Amino acid sequence: LLGVSGTSMEKNITLDSATIIELSCRLDNKYSHLKSLQVTWKRGNETIRHIDKTENSWSIQLKILDSSKLGNYRCILKGEEEISAIFYLQVPKIEGKEKPIVSYEGDSAIMICKSFGYTPIAWTWYKINGSEQIAINDSLVADKYVINSVSANVTHLKILKLTKEDDGVYWCEAAFELGRSKGNLKLKVLSLMVPLKPFLAIVAEVVILVTIVFLYEMYSKKKEKCA
Amino acid sequence: MKRRFLFASNCFAEDFSSMQQQGEERKEEEPEVPAARKSPSTEAADGGWAWGVVFHFFLVNVLVMGMLKTFGIFFVAFQEEVGGSSEQVSWIGSIMSSLRFLGAPLVAVVCKSLGERPTSIIGAGLVGGGCLLSTQATSVPFLCVSMGLLLGMGFACLYQAAAVMTAKRCRTRLAFSNAIARSGMGLTFLIAPFTQLLIDFYGWQGTLLIFGGIMLNLVPSSMLLRPISTQPPQRSSAKNQDCGSLMAKKDSETLDGCSDETTPREIQLRSAQDLPTTEGLLMSHGRDVSGPVNTSALERLKKPPVDSCSPEIATEAKRSYKSLPPTEKENSQPLLDFSPLKDPVFCIFTWSFLFSHLAYFVPIFHLVARARTLGISSMDASYLISVAGITETVSQLLSGWVADQNWTKKYHYHVAYLVLGGITNLLCPLATTFPLLMTYVVAFAVFCGGFMALVLPVLVDLVGVQKLHSYLGFAAFFAGIAAIGGPPLAGNCNVIYKLYPPQTSSDKTCSGFTLLPICIQGCFFCPSEKKKTKMHFRNLSLYTGNILLVNLQNPTSSLTAAWKKRG
């Protein structure tokens, strides 16, 4: 990890299980002329000890055992200017869907959550009602919800017999050794009338046009016969 | 005398009507129309209907092409909802687009038996029904049938009926009308964002429902495909056809001679068709006339006891037959006409049709990749594509208009466009900067648009309107086979050339593909006027050898070695 003078650097590190991790800040060779550098590693406000120092790099070793150890770690180089680099240690992100999933009443909808690269221990689905989370338990309401894991990294929630109440926000939560991560999905349930109205409007227009053409033909045929 | 004048003025007026939208002027031009003939108002209506046909063809192009192109958007939605791997879902798209071509011979049969208008209405119904049925889809095979099969067949029906009807209606301005109708393809770029919007609002089922409704709009527009005859078919079709030439004036004598035997109008009209063909027609319309002449006229001439007239007319008709094989022997046109397959003109035409379709898609495909390898940003690359699309539409219209001026034969233009297009493609490896690439794109689009607009008119010129159904059907069938095989073939060429910079490989492939139709066209346009079958075969064998050579080389490494030497 290289430090660049004047700017602040960030790096995301994704961890899904307990590990020992070493974070190091290394200074580019062209800046090695800067003397009297002081390096501190901080997490929040607390300073971390156990610095291993080499020629141009400073590193710390962390034992990440649970979610309490995750967070932002900063290495601060104090010279003439202050340079800092931030490491974000976090659990893997879950991909939900930004666009709402549209489905119809009486139909079924499938909501898919994926985790990339990292395998969660367990998946849980929640439905958000107002500000409450309600866990979806498929064994309780077996004919309504079916939770399927196609593979360990992907989970499917299939909702059968959709009604208007099923409309709303859903969360899929993946449990990792080091914490939990959520993905966001929105479901929109439409009644059948919604697309039917434009369709009927178009059909009406078609019928009108057909009638006009037909009448014109009858009219011109009559004209021919008379003429 | 009176009748002669009537014919002349009628012909003139018929031409006029297809050129002008107001047919009312004709009423003033023909004050002496007798009650026995069709009234001028329906004549005027006939001219106006030509524009209706063009409008319908335009709509068909917009909606059919739009549907095919936006299938990719549905693809994503289907995959999520219905499940199935991408290959399975992409089958739907390929069935849909290939059936559009492959179904053409079948549709030609239906058209001949039912007529164009019912076929078109059936097609529109199939498309609408297929869309509506697909909303209930729960699995991929279901979708394959409902969306792929029904929609594909519907598109084939619509397309074939509209194309042939355009050829039948717009005699003098066929190229221009064809170009106007094809420009509908240029508008399809609007349909994609519209589809995306609908899917976001209504989900794919609602979108399909609404699309079904929009496709149903093709039903009233299909009703515009009025059959040319509203009175006894032989009579009015005969009359309309002979209006292609102004030489009916000279028929009066023979007409009077024959008229006493059977119904005056009928024989008169039929013989009037025959005789214009003997006048040494150089106009391409003449072939339109000669086609229907022999089939319809001779069939009927054999029945009525007009002995004095029929041998005379029959021999004249025989003499007049130029590019079509003699059909005096056929008493009736069979429903499924395999005769095109034996006609060398057809073979040559289909080869060129096939290869030109192959060559058409490849450059556009690889254009973006090429631009990227040259370091051009993707924004600029997509700008290139949109410029290509617009230029092509404009050049289609221009070339149609130019061809209609009849300064020279239409296929001369066709050959010219192909040659220039091939040369452009050969020169394209020289395009290494954005302005040069833009020039290449514009030039290629101009030539492509020009030649695409002329495909139908050239076919009409060569085979005449009567046989157009079977010819177009079979040509489309073979083109469909090519369409299925084309992109994988081009992709294969790319794979082989992977060792070499892609910009040279794909463009050399496409220039190879473009040069082939040129060779073919070059050989068949010379003899087509003189109907020298031997020359056809000789040239065909020469160039088939060429084609085979290139085909063989493509998948093997020998060509790669050859390219390598050229560097």
PDB file of C-alpha atoms in Angstrom, chain B residues 183-368:
ATOM      1  CA  SER B 183     -36.449   3.385 -43.354  1.00  0.00           C
ATOM      2  CA  GLY B 184     -38.749   2.129 -40.674  1.00  0.00           C
ATOM      3  CA  MET B 185     -35.891   0.048 -39.473  1.00  0.00           C
ATOM      4  CA  GLY B 186     -34.057   3.208 -38.629  1.00  0.00           C
ATOM      5  CA  LEU B 187     -36.738   4.179 -36.154  1.00  0.00           C
ATOM      6  CA  THR B 188     -36.390   1.010 -34.171  1.00  0.00           C
ATOM      7  CA  PHE B 189     -33.801   2.617 -31.972  1.00  0.00           C
ATOM      8  CA  LEU B 190     -36.636   4.418 -30.266  1.00  0.00           C
ATOM      9  CA  ILE B 191     -38.330   1.223 -29.294  1.00  0.00           C
ATOM     10  CA  ALA B 192     -35.568  -0.017 -27.014  1.00  0.00           C
ATOM     11  CA  PRO B 193     -35.762   2.719 -24.360  1.00  0.00           C
ATOM     12  CA  PHE B 194     -39.531   2.578 -24.610  1.00  0.00           C
ATOM     13  CA  THR B 195     -39.467  -1.135 -23.852  1.00  0.00           C
ATOM     14  CA  GLN B 196     -37.152  -0.599 -20.923  1.00  0.00           C
ATOM     15  CA  LEU B 197     -39.507   1.998 -19.541  1.00  0.00           C
ATOM     16  CA  LEU B 198     -42.457  -0.327 -19.857  1.00  0.00           C
ATOM     17  CA  ILE B 199     -40.619  -3.142 -18.160  1.00  0.00           C
ATOM     18  CA  ASP B 200     -39.729  -0.907 -15.263  1.00  0.00           C
ATOM     19  CA  PHE B 201     -43.323   0.099 -14.856  1.00  0.00           C
ATOM     20  CA  TYR B 202     -45.266  -3.009 -15.628  1.00  0.00           C
ATOM     21  CA  GLY B 203     -42.880  -5.918 -15.494  1.00  0.00           C
ATOM     22  CA  TRP B 204     -42.260  -8.094 -18.499  1.00  0.00           C
ATOM     23  CA  GLN B 205     -45.734  -9.564 -18.522  1.00  0.00           C
ATOM     24  CA  GLY B 206     -47.398  -6.199 -18.661  1.00  0.00           C
ATOM     25  CA  THR B 207     -44.980  -5.091 -21.342  1.00  0.00           C
ATOM     26  CA  LEU B 208     -45.800  -8.129 -23.453  1.00  0.00           C
ATOM     27  CA  LEU B 209     -49.470  -7.423 -23.013  1.00  0.00           C
ATOM     28  CA  ILE B 210     -49.062  -3.888 -24.229  1.00  0.00           C
ATOM     29  CA  PHE B 211     -46.855  -5.038 -27.085  1.00  0.00           C
ATOM     30  CA  GLY B 212     -49.535  -7.482 -28.085  1.00  0.00           C
ATOM     31  CA  GLY B 213     -51.921  -4.590 -28.317  1.00  0.00           C
ATOM     32  CA  ILE B 214     -49.500  -2.543 -30.360  1.00  0.00           C
ATOM     33  CA  MET B 215     -48.990  -5.444 -32.729  1.00  0.00           C
ATOM     34  CA  LEU B 216     -52.726  -5.731 -33.133  1.00  0.00           C
ATOM     35  CA  ASN B 217     -52.487  -2.323 -34.722  1.00  0.00           C
ATOM     36  CA  LEU B 218     -51.115  -4.119 -37.695  1.00  0.00           C
ATOM     37  CA  VAL B 219     -54.568  -5.560 -38.343  1.00  0.00           C
ATOM     38  CA  PRO B 220     -56.164  -2.324 -39.556  1.00  0.00           C
ATOM     39  CA  SER B 221     -53.047  -1.439 -41.448  1.00  0.00           C
ATOM     40  CA  SER B 222     -53.124  -4.869 -43.089  1.00  0.00           C
ATOM     41  CA  MET B 223     -56.583  -4.072 -44.226  1.00  0.00           C
ATOM     42  CA  LEU B 224     -55.011  -1.379 -46.309  1.00  0.00           C
ATOM     43  CA  LEU B 225     -53.475  -4.085 -48.448  1.00  0.00           C
ATOM     44  CA  ARG B 226     -56.367  -3.994 -50.749  1.00  0.00           C
ATOM     45  CA  PRO B 227     -56.225  -6.553 -53.499  1.00  0.00           C
ATOM     46  CA  ILE B 228     -55.621  -4.824 -56.775  1.00  0.00           C
ATOM     47  CA  SER B 229     -58.895  -6.012 -58.184  1.00  0.00           C
ATOM     48  CA  THR B 230     -62.229  -5.192 -56.716  1.00  0.00           C
ATOM     49  CA  GLN B 231     -64.061  -6.356 -59.826  1.00  0.00           C
ATOM     50  CA  PRO B 232     -63.429  -9.653 -61.672  1.00  0.00           C
ATOM     51  CA  PRO B 233     -59.829 -10.277 -60.786  1.00  0.00           C
ATOM     52  CA  GLN B 234     -58.459 -11.135 -64.229  1.00  0.00           C
ATOM     53  CA  ARG B 235     -59.852  -8.091 -65.824  1.00  0.00           C
ATOM     54  CA  SER B 236     -58.702  -5.412 -63.433  1.00  0.00           C
ATOM     55  CA  SER B 237     -55.351  -6.971 -62.723  1.00  0.00           C
ATOM     56  CA  ALA B 238     -54.817  -7.135 -66.429  1.00  0.00           C
ATOM     57  CA  LYS B 239     -55.717  -3.547 -66.801  1.00  0.00           C
ATOM     58  CA  ASN B 240     -53.492  -2.399 -64.016  1.00  0.00           C
ATOM     59  CA  GLN B 241     -50.580  -4.333 -65.308  1.00  0.00           C
ATOM     60  CA  ASP B 242     -50.681  -3.064 -68.792  1.00  0.00           C
ATOM     61  CA  CYS B 243     -50.641   0.413 -67.442  1.00  0.00           C
ATOM     62  CA  GLY B 244     -46.978  -0.042 -66.847  1.00  0.00           C
ATOM     63  CA  SER B 245     -46.333   0.722 -70.458  1.00  0.00           C
ATOM     64  CA  LEU B 246     -47.802   3.297 -72.691  1.00  0.00           C
ATOM     65  CA  MET B 247     -47.815   1.123 -75.726  1.00  0.00           C
ATOM     66  CA  ALA B 248     -51.350  -0.095 -75.519  1.00  0.00           C
ATOM     67  CA  LYS B 249     -52.217   2.494 -78.129  1.00  0.00           C
ATOM     68  CA  LYS B 250     -50.992   0.267 -80.851  1.00  0.00           C
ATOM     69  CA  ASP B 251     -53.194  -2.608 -79.860  1.00  0.00           C
ATOM     70  CA  SER B 252     -56.390  -1.210 -81.151  1.00  0.00           C
ATOM     71  CA  GLU B 253     -56.395  -3.053 -84.446  1.00  0.00           C
ATOM     72  CA  THR B 254     -55.819  -6.479 -83.074  1.00  0.00           C
ATOM     73  CA  LEU B 255     -58.233  -5.752 -80.307  1.00  0.00           C
ATOM     74  CA  ASP B 256     -61.014  -4.966 -82.651  1.00  0.00           C
ATOM     75  CA  GLY B 257     -60.273  -8.093 -84.553  1.00  0.00           C
ATOM     76  CA  CYS B 258     -60.571 -10.317 -81.537  1.00  0.00           C
ATOM     77  CA  SER B 259     -63.280  -8.544 -79.756  1.00  0.00           C
ATOM     78  CA  ASP B 260     -66.151  -9.993 -81.616  1.00  0.00           C
ATOM     79  CA  GLU B 261     -65.547 -13.535 -80.500  1.00  0.00           C
ATOM     80  CA  THR B 262     -65.914 -13.339 -76.782  1.00  0.00           C
ATOM     81  CA  THR B 263     -66.668 -10.754 -74.178  1.00  0.00           C
ATOM     82  CA  PRO B 264     -65.224  -7.626 -75.734  1.00  0.00           C
ATOM     83  CA  ARG B 265     -63.650  -6.174 -72.660  1.00  0.00           C
ATOM     84  CA  GLU B 266     -61.974  -9.322 -71.505  1.00  0.00           C
ATOM     85  CA  ILE B 267     -60.194 -10.343 -74.658  1.00  0.00           C
ATOM     86  CA  GLN B 268     -59.391  -6.786 -75.413  1.00  0.00           C
ATOM     87  CA  LEU B 269     -57.708  -6.351 -72.137  1.00  0.00           C
ATOM     88  CA  ARG B 270     -55.890  -9.619 -72.292  1.00  0.00           C
ATOM     89  CA  SER B 271     -54.586  -9.138 -75.749  1.00  0.00           C
ATOM     90  CA  ALA B 272     -53.642  -5.662 -74.817  1.00  0.00           C
ATOM     91  CA  GLN B 273     -51.373  -7.186 -72.247  1.00  0.00           C
ATOM     92  CA  ASP B 274     -49.760  -9.500 -74.741  1.00  0.00           C
ATOM     93  CA  LEU B 275     -49.022  -6.993 -77.398  1.00  0.00           C
ATOM     94  CA  PRO B 276     -47.132  -4.467 -75.339  1.00  0.00           C
ATOM     95  CA  THR B 277     -44.623  -7.130 -74.595  1.00  0.00           C
ATOM     96  CA  THR B 278     -43.812  -7.537 -78.252  1.00  0.00           C
ATOM     97  CA  GLU B 279     -42.853  -3.942 -78.649  1.00  0.00           C
ATOM     98  CA  GLY B 280     -39.316  -4.674 -77.596  1.00  0.00           C
ATOM     99  CA  LEU B 281     -39.673  -3.348 -74.141  1.00  0.00           C
ATOM    100  CA  LEU B 282     -36.609  -1.981 -72.551  1.00  0.00           C
ATOM    101  CA  MET B 283     -38.448  -0.671 -69.585  1.00  0.00           C
ATOM    102  CA  SER B 284     -38.231  -2.937 -66.617  1.00  0.00           C
ATOM    103  CA  HIS B 285     -41.951  -2.727 -66.199  1.00  0.00           C
ATOM    104  CA  GLY B 286     -42.220  -4.770 -69.291  1.00  0.00           C
ATOM    105  CA  ARG B 287     -41.144  -7.788 -67.415  1.00  0.00           C
ATOM    106  CA  ASP B 288     -43.819  -7.220 -64.901  1.00  0.00           C
ATOM    107  CA  VAL B 289     -46.262  -7.364 -67.702  1.00  0.00           C
ATOM    108  CA  SER B 290     -44.815 -10.327 -69.469  1.00  0.00           C
ATOM    109  CA  GLY B 291     -44.992 -12.392 -66.325  1.00  0.00           C
ATOM    110  CA  PRO B 292     -48.661 -12.202 -65.645  1.00  0.00           C
ATOM    111  CA  VAL B 293     -49.385 -12.097 -69.319  1.00  0.00           C
ATOM    112  CA  ASN B 294     -48.395 -15.590 -70.063  1.00  0.00           C
ATOM    113  CA  THR B 295     -49.898 -17.204 -67.058  1.00  0.00           C
ATOM    114  CA  SER B 296     -53.248 -15.500 -66.752  1.00  0.00           C
ATOM    115  CA  ALA B 297     -53.810 -14.564 -70.361  1.00  0.00           C
ATOM    116  CA  LEU B 298     -52.793 -17.772 -71.963  1.00  0.00           C
ATOM    117  CA  GLU B 299     -54.737 -19.896 -69.540  1.00  0.00           C
ATOM    118  CA  ARG B 300     -57.880 -18.168 -70.420  1.00  0.00           C
ATOM    119  CA  LEU B 301     -57.174 -17.728 -74.033  1.00  0.00           C
ATOM    120  CA  LYS B 302     -57.107 -21.429 -74.469  1.00  0.00           C
ATOM    121  CA  LYS B 303     -60.628 -21.805 -73.270  1.00  0.00           C
ATOM    122  CA  PRO B 304     -62.660 -19.334 -75.257  1.00  0.00           C
ATOM    123  CA  PRO B 305     -63.051 -20.283 -78.895  1.00  0.00           C
ATOM    124  CA  VAL B 306     -61.026 -17.454 -80.252  1.00  0.00           C
ATOM    125  CA  ASP B 307     -59.054 -19.472 -82.717  1.00  0.00           C
ATOM    126  CA  SER B 308     -58.052 -16.673 -84.941  1.00  0.00           C
ATOM    127  CA  CYS B 309     -56.666 -14.638 -82.153  1.00  0.00           C
ATOM    128  CA  SER B 310     -55.085 -17.061 -79.764  1.00  0.00           C
ATOM    129  CA  PRO B 311     -52.320 -18.585 -81.886  1.00  0.00           C
ATOM    130  CA  GLU B 312     -51.244 -15.142 -82.902  1.00  0.00           C
ATOM    131  CA  ILE B 313     -51.217 -13.883 -79.400  1.00  0.00           C
ATOM    132  CA  ALA B 314     -49.601 -16.999 -78.122  1.00  0.00           C
ATOM    133  CA  THR B 315     -46.724 -16.708 -80.519  1.00  0.00           C
ATOM    134  CA  GLU B 316     -46.267 -13.086 -79.729  1.00  0.00           C
ATOM    135  CA  ALA B 317     -46.237 -13.902 -76.101  1.00  0.00           C
ATOM    136  CA  LYS B 318     -43.654 -16.571 -76.705  1.00  0.00           C
ATOM    137  CA  ARG B 319     -41.438 -14.171 -78.509  1.00  0.00           C
ATOM    138  CA  SER B 320     -41.767 -11.657 -75.796  1.00  0.00           C
ATOM    139  CA  TYR B 321     -40.611 -13.964 -73.115  1.00  0.00           C
ATOM    140  CA  LYS B 322     -37.158 -12.872 -72.215  1.00  0.00           C
ATOM    141  CA  SER B 323     -35.797 -13.802 -68.875  1.00  0.00           C
ATOM    142  CA  LEU B 324     -38.465 -16.136 -67.624  1.00  0.00           C
ATOM    143  CA  PRO B 325     -38.511 -19.731 -68.699  1.00  0.00           C
ATOM    144  CA  PRO B 326     -41.427 -20.400 -71.026  1.00  0.00           C
ATOM    145  CA  THR B 327     -44.563 -20.971 -69.077  1.00  0.00           C
ATOM    146  CA  GLU B 328     -46.880 -21.624 -71.978  1.00  0.00           C
ATOM    147  CA  LYS B 329     -46.653 -25.205 -70.967  1.00  0.00           C
ATOM    148  CA  GLU B 330     -47.979 -24.534 -67.517  1.00  0.00           C
ATOM    149  CA  ASN B 331     -51.669 -24.334 -67.482  1.00  0.00           C
ATOM    150  CA  SER B 332     -51.906 -23.229 -63.935  1.00  0.00           C
ATOM    151  CA  GLN B 333     -49.492 -21.991 -61.370  1.00  0.00           C
ATOM    152  CA  PRO B 334     -49.037 -24.598 -58.698  1.00  0.00           C
ATOM    153  CA  LEU B 335     -49.431 -23.472 -55.151  1.00  0.00           C
ATOM    154  CA  LEU B 336     -45.989 -24.484 -54.034  1.00  0.00           C
ATOM    155  CA  ASP B 337     -43.896 -23.490 -56.955  1.00  0.00           C
ATOM    156  CA  PHE B 338     -40.491 -25.114 -56.977  1.00  0.00           C
ATOM    157  CA  SER B 339     -39.574 -23.618 -60.314  1.00  0.00           C
ATOM    158  CA  PRO B 340     -37.444 -20.888 -58.771  1.00  0.00           C
ATOM    159  CA  LEU B 341     -35.065 -23.524 -57.570  1.00  0.00           C
ATOM    160  CA  LYS B 342     -34.318 -24.511 -61.131  1.00  0.00           C
ATOM    161  CA  ASP B 343     -33.890 -21.028 -62.414  1.00  0.00           C
ATOM    162  CA  PRO B 344     -30.239 -19.987 -62.604  1.00  0.00           C
ATOM    163  CA  VAL B 345     -31.170 -16.364 -62.137  1.00  0.00           C
ATOM    164  CA  PHE B 346     -32.699 -17.311 -58.864  1.00  0.00           C
ATOM    165  CA  CYS B 347     -29.621 -19.217 -57.745  1.00  0.00           C
ATOM    166  CA  ILE B 348     -27.405 -16.292 -58.507  1.00  0.00           C
ATOM    167  CA  PHE B 349     -29.719 -13.862 -56.864  1.00  0.00           C
ATOM    168  CA  THR B 350     -29.979 -15.965 -53.741  1.00  0.00           C
ATOM    169  CA  TRP B 351     -26.225 -16.375 -53.488  1.00  0.00           C
ATOM    170  CA  SER B 352     -25.754 -12.667 -53.629  1.00  0.00           C
ATOM    171  CA  PHE B 353     -28.643 -12.076 -51.218  1.00  0.00           C
ATOM    172  CA  LEU B 354     -27.116 -14.556 -48.798  1.00  0.00           C
ATOM    173  CA  PHE B 355     -23.644 -13.174 -48.876  1.00  0.00           C
ATOM    174  CA  SER B 356     -24.691  -9.600 -48.803  1.00  0.00           C
ATOM    175  CA  HIS B 357     -26.712 -10.288 -45.687  1.00  0.00           C
ATOM    176  CA  LEU B 358     -23.720 -11.944 -44.116  1.00  0.00           C
ATOM    177  CA  ALA B 359     -21.539  -9.029 -44.993  1.00  0.00           C
ATOM    178  CA  TYR B 360     -24.072  -6.520 -43.800  1.00  0.00           C
ATOM    179  CA  PHE B 361     -23.968  -7.363 -40.141  1.00  0.00           C
ATOM    180  CA  VAL B 362     -20.315  -8.129 -39.643  1.00  0.00           C
ATOM    181  CA  PRO B 363     -18.837  -4.624 -39.926  1.00  0.00           C
ATOM    182  CA  ILE B 364     -21.299  -3.130 -37.498  1.00  0.00           C
ATOM    183  CA  PHE B 365     -20.595  -5.890 -35.025  1.00  0.00           C
ATOM    184  CA  HIS B 366     -16.909  -5.370 -35.076  1.00  0.00           C
ATOM    185  CA  LEU B 367     -16.943  -1.654 -35.440  1.00  0.00           C
ATOM    186  CA  VAL B 368     -17.049  -0.971 -31.730  1.00  0.00           C
TER     187      VAL B 368
END
